[in-house]
Coordinates of C-alpha atoms and ligand atoms in Angstrom, one line a residue:
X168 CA -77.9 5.0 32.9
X169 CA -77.9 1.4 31.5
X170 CA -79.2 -1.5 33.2
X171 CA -78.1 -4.3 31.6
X172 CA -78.7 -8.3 31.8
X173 CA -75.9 -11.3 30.6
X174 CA -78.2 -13.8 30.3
X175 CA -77.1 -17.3 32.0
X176 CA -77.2 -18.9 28.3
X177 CA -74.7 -16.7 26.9
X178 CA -71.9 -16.4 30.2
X179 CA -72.9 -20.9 31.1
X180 CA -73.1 -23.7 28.5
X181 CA -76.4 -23.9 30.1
X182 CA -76.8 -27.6 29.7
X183 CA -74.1 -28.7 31.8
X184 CA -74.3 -28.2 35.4
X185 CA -72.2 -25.4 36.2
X186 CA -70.1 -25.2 33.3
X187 CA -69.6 -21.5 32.5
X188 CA -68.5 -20.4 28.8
X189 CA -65.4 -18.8 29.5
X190 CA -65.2 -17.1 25.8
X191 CA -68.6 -15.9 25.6
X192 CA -67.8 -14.3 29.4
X193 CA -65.0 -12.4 28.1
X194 CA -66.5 -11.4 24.7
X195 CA -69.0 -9.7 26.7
X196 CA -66.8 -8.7 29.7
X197 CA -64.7 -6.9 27.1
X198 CA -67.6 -5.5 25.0
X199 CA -68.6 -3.9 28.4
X200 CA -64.8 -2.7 29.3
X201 CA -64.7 -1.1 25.9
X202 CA -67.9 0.7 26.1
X203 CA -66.7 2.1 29.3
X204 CA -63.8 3.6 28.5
X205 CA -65.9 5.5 25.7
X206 CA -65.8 9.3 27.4
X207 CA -68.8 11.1 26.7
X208 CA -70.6 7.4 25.2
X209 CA -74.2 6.0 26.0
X210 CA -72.5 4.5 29.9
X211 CA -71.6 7.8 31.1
X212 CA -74.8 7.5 33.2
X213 CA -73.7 4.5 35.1
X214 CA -74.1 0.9 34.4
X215 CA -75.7 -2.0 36.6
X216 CA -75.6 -5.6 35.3
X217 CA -77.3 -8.4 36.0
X218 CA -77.0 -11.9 35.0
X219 CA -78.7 -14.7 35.3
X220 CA -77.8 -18.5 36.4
X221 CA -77.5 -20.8 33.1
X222 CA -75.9 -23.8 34.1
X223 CA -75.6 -22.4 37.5
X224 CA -78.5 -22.2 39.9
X225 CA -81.0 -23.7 37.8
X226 CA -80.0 -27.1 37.7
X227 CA -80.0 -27.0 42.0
X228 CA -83.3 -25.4 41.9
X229 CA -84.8 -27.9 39.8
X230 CA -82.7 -30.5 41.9
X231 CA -84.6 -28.9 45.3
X232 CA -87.9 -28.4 43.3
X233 CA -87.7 -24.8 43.9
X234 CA -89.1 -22.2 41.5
X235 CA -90.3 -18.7 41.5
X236 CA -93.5 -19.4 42.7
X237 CA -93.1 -23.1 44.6
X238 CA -90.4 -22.5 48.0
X239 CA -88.2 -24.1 50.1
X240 CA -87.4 -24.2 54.2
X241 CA -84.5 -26.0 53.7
X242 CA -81.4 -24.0 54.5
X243 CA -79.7 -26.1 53.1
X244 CA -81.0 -25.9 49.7
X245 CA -81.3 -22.3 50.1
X246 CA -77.4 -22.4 50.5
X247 CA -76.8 -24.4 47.4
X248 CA -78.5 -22.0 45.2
X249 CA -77.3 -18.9 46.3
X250 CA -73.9 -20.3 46.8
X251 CA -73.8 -21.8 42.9
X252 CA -75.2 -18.1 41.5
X253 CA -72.5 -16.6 44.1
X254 CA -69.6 -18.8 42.1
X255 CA -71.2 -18.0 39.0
X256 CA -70.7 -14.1 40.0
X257 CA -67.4 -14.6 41.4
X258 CA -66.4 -15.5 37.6
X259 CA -68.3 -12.4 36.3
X260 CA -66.9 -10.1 38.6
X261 CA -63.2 -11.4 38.3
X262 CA -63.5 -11.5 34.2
X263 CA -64.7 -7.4 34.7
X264 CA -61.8 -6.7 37.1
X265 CA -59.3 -8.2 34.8
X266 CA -60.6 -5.4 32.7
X267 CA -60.5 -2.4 35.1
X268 CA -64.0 -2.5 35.3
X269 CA -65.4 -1.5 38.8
X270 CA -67.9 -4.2 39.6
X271 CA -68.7 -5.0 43.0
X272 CA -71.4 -7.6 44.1
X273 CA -75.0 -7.5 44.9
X274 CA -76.8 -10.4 46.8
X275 CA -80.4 -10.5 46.4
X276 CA -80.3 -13.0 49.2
X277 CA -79.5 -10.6 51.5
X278 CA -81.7 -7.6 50.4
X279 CA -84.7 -8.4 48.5
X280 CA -87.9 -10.4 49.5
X281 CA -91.0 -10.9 48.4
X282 CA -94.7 -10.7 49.7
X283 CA -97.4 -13.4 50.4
X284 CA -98.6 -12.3 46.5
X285 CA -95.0 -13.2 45.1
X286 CA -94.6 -9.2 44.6
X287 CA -90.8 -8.7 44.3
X288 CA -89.1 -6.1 46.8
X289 CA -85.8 -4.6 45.9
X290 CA -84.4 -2.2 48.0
X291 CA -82.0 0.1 45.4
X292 CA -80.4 3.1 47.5
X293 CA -77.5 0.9 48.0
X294 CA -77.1 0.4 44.1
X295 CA -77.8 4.0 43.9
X296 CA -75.0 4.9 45.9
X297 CA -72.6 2.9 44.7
X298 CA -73.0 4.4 40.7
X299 CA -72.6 7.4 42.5
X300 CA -69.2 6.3 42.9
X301 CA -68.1 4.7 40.3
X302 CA -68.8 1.1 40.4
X303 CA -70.7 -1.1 38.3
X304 CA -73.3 -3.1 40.4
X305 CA -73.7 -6.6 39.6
X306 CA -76.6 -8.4 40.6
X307 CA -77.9 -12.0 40.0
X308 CA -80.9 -14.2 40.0
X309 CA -81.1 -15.6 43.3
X310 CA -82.9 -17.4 46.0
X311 CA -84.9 -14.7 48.3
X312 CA -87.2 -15.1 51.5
X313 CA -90.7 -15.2 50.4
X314 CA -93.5 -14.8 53.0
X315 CA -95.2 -18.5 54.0
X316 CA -93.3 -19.7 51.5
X317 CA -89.7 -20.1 52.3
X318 CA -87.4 -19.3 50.0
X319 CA -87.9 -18.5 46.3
X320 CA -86.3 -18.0 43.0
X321 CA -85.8 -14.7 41.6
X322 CA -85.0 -14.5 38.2
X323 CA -82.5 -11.8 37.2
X324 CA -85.7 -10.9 34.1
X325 CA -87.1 -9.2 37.4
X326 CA -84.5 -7.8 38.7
X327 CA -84.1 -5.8 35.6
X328 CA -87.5 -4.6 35.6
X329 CA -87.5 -3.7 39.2
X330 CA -83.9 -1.8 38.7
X331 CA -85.3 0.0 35.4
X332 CA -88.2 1.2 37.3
X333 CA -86.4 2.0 40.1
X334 CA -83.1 4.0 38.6
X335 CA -85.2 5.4 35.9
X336 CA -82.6 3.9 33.7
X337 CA -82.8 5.2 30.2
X338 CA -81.5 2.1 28.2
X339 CA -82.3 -1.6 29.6
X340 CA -80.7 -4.7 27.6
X341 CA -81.0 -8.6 28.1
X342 CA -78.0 -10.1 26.2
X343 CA -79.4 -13.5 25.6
X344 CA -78.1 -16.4 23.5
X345 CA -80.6 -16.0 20.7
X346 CA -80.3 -12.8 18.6
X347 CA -83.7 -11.1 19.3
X348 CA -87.2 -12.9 19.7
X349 CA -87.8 -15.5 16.9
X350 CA -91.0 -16.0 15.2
X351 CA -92.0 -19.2 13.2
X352 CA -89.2 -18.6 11.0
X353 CA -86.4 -18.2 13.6
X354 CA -86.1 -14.6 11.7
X355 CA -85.7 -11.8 14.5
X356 CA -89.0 -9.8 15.7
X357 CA -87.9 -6.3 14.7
X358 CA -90.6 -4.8 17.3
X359 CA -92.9 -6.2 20.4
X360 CA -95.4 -3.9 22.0
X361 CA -98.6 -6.4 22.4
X362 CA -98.5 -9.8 24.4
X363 CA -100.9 -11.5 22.4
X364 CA -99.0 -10.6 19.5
X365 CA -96.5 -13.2 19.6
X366 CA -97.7 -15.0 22.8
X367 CA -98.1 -17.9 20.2
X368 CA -94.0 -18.2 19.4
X369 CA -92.9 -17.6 23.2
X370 CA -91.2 -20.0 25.0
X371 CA -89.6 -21.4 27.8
X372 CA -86.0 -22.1 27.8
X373 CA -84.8 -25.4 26.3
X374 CA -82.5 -26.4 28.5
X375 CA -83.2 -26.6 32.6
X376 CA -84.7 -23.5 33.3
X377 CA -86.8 -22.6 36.5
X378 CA -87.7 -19.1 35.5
X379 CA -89.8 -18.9 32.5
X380 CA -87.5 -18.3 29.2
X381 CA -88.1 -16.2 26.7
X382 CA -92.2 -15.7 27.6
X383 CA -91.3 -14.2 31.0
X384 CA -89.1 -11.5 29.5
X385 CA -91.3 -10.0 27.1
X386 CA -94.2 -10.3 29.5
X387 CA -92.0 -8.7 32.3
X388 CA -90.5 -5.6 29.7
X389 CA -93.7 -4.8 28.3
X390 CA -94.8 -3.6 31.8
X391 CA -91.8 -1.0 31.5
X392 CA -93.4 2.8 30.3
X393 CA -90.0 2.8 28.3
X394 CA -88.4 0.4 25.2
X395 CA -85.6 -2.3 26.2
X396 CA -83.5 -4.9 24.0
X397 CA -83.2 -8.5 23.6
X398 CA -80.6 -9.2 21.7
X399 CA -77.2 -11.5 21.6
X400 CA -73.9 -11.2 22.1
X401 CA -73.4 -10.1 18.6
X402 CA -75.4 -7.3 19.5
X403 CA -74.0 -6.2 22.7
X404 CA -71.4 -3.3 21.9
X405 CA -73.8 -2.0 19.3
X406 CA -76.5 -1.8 22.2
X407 CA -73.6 -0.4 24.5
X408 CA -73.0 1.8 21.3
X409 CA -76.3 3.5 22.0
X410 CA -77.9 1.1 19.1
X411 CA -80.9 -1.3 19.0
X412 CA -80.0 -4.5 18.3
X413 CA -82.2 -7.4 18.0
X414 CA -85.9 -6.9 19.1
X415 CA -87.1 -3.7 20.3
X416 CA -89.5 -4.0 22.9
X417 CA -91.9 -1.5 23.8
Ligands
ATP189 N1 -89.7 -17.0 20.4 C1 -88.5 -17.2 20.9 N2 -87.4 -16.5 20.5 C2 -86.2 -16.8 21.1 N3 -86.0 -17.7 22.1 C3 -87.0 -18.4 22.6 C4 -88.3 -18.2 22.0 N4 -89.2 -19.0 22.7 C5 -88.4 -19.7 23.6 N5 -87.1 -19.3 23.5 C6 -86.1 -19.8 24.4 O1 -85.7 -18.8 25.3 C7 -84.3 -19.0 25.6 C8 -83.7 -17.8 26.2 O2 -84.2 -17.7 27.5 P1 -83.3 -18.1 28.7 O3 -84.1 -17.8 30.0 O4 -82.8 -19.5 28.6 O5 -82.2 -17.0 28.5 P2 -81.2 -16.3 29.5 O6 -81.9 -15.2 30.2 O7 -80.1 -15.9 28.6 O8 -80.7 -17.4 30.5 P3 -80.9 -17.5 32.1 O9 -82.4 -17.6 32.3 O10 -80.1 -18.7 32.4 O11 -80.3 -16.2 32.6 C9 -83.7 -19.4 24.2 O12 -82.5 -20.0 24.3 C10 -84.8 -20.3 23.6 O13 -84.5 -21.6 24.0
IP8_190 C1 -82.1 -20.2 39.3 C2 -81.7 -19.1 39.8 C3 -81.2 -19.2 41.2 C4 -81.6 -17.8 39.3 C5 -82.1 -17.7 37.9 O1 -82.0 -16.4 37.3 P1 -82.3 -16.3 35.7 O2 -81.3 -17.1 35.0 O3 -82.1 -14.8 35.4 O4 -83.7 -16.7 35.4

């Protein structure tokens, strides 16, 4: 099975408050459609997507100076964040329906949590059940209860390492809005397997970003005993195809 991330910057113009990209969404919603209806292709295993917030989500956790590490008591801020990443997958879900695609939603909110340490839990027998019938789990970076801390971010770049680990999944993809991991150059790293490496040209995001960019992928893939994809949208059906677009990490 596939576990696979759309990346806020691809499916948001992710520097206008929740502004999603309408064309971007649907290249990728039918990418995904496509790749679906290919019996006997790399998704006959199941797919479960996650996508992240763009334009939605960060810009009220920055607003309520939440983070993934700094929380919040206030409900009320709590509410605004999950409920702008719950529009956001409102517009994902619908653009995969439109497509005969089986998506159904996953809240973090309501199910995941973390400890004292920040140490993510996710339960997954619930997504497990639902591949085993049919339907393609969608989950998002959210807002999740974090002990003596309130609330927190979770970026969807840990749900997907959580969900790989969990599901075993053979493939794991973040469709991003750059086409791999740039070096000085801007030309695409073919392959990542050390940190240090490329610590030096990692990033954060360069629009309003609470979660880390481009560092906090790699750092959080490279923990994964398997290889996953960064790539962008240009490269999603090939990765859907069973390819490896972009950068290869591993
Ligand atoms: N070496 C690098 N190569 C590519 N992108 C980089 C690099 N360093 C920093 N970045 C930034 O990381 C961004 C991608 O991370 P970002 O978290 O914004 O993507 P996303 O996961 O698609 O969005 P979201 O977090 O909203 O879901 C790029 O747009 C770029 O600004
Ligand atoms: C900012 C929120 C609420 C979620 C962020 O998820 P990400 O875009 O995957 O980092």
């Amino acid at each position: 099975m596939i576990v696979l991330k759309l990346g806020g910057s691809v499916i948001t113009h992710k520097d206008r408050a929740e502004t999603l990209d309408g064309a971007s969404l649907e290249q990728a919603a039918d990418s995904i459609a496509r790749a679906l209806e290919n019996e006997g292709g790399a998704l006959e295993g199941g797919l479960v997507l996650v996508h992240g917030g763009g334009s939605f989500g960060h810009h009220n956790a920055s607003e309520h100076g939440v983070s993934t590490t700094t929380g919040t008591h206030d409900a009320g801020a709590v509410l605004e964040i999950h409920g702008a990443m719950k529009t956001l997958n409102q517009f994902v879900l619908t653009r995969l329906l439109e497509r005969d695609v089986q998506a159904v939603p996953v809240h973090p909110f309501s199910t995941a949590c973390r400890d004292g340490d920040g140490a993510l839990e996710l339960p997954t027998s619930q997504v497990k059940s639902m591949l085993a019938e049919g339907f393609v789990p969608v989950l998002h970076g959210d807002v999740i209860a974090q002990t003596g801390r309130g609330a927190t971010v979770v970026s969807g770049d840990e749900l997907v390492v959580e969900l790989a680990r969990a599901l075993e999944a053979d493939r794991i993809g973040l469709c991003s809005t750059v086409p791999g991991v740039l070096d000085e150059e801007d030309a695409v790293i073919e392959r990542i397997s050390n940190y240090e490496a490329v610590e030096s040209v990692l990033g954060a995001s360069e629009t309003t970003d609470v979660t880390g960019g481009m560092a906090g992928k790699v750092n959080g893939l490279l923990e994964l005993e398997g290889a996953s994809s960064i790539f962008g949208l240009d490269g999603l059906a090939s990765f859907l195809e069973g390819k490896n677009p972009g950068t290869t990490i591993e």
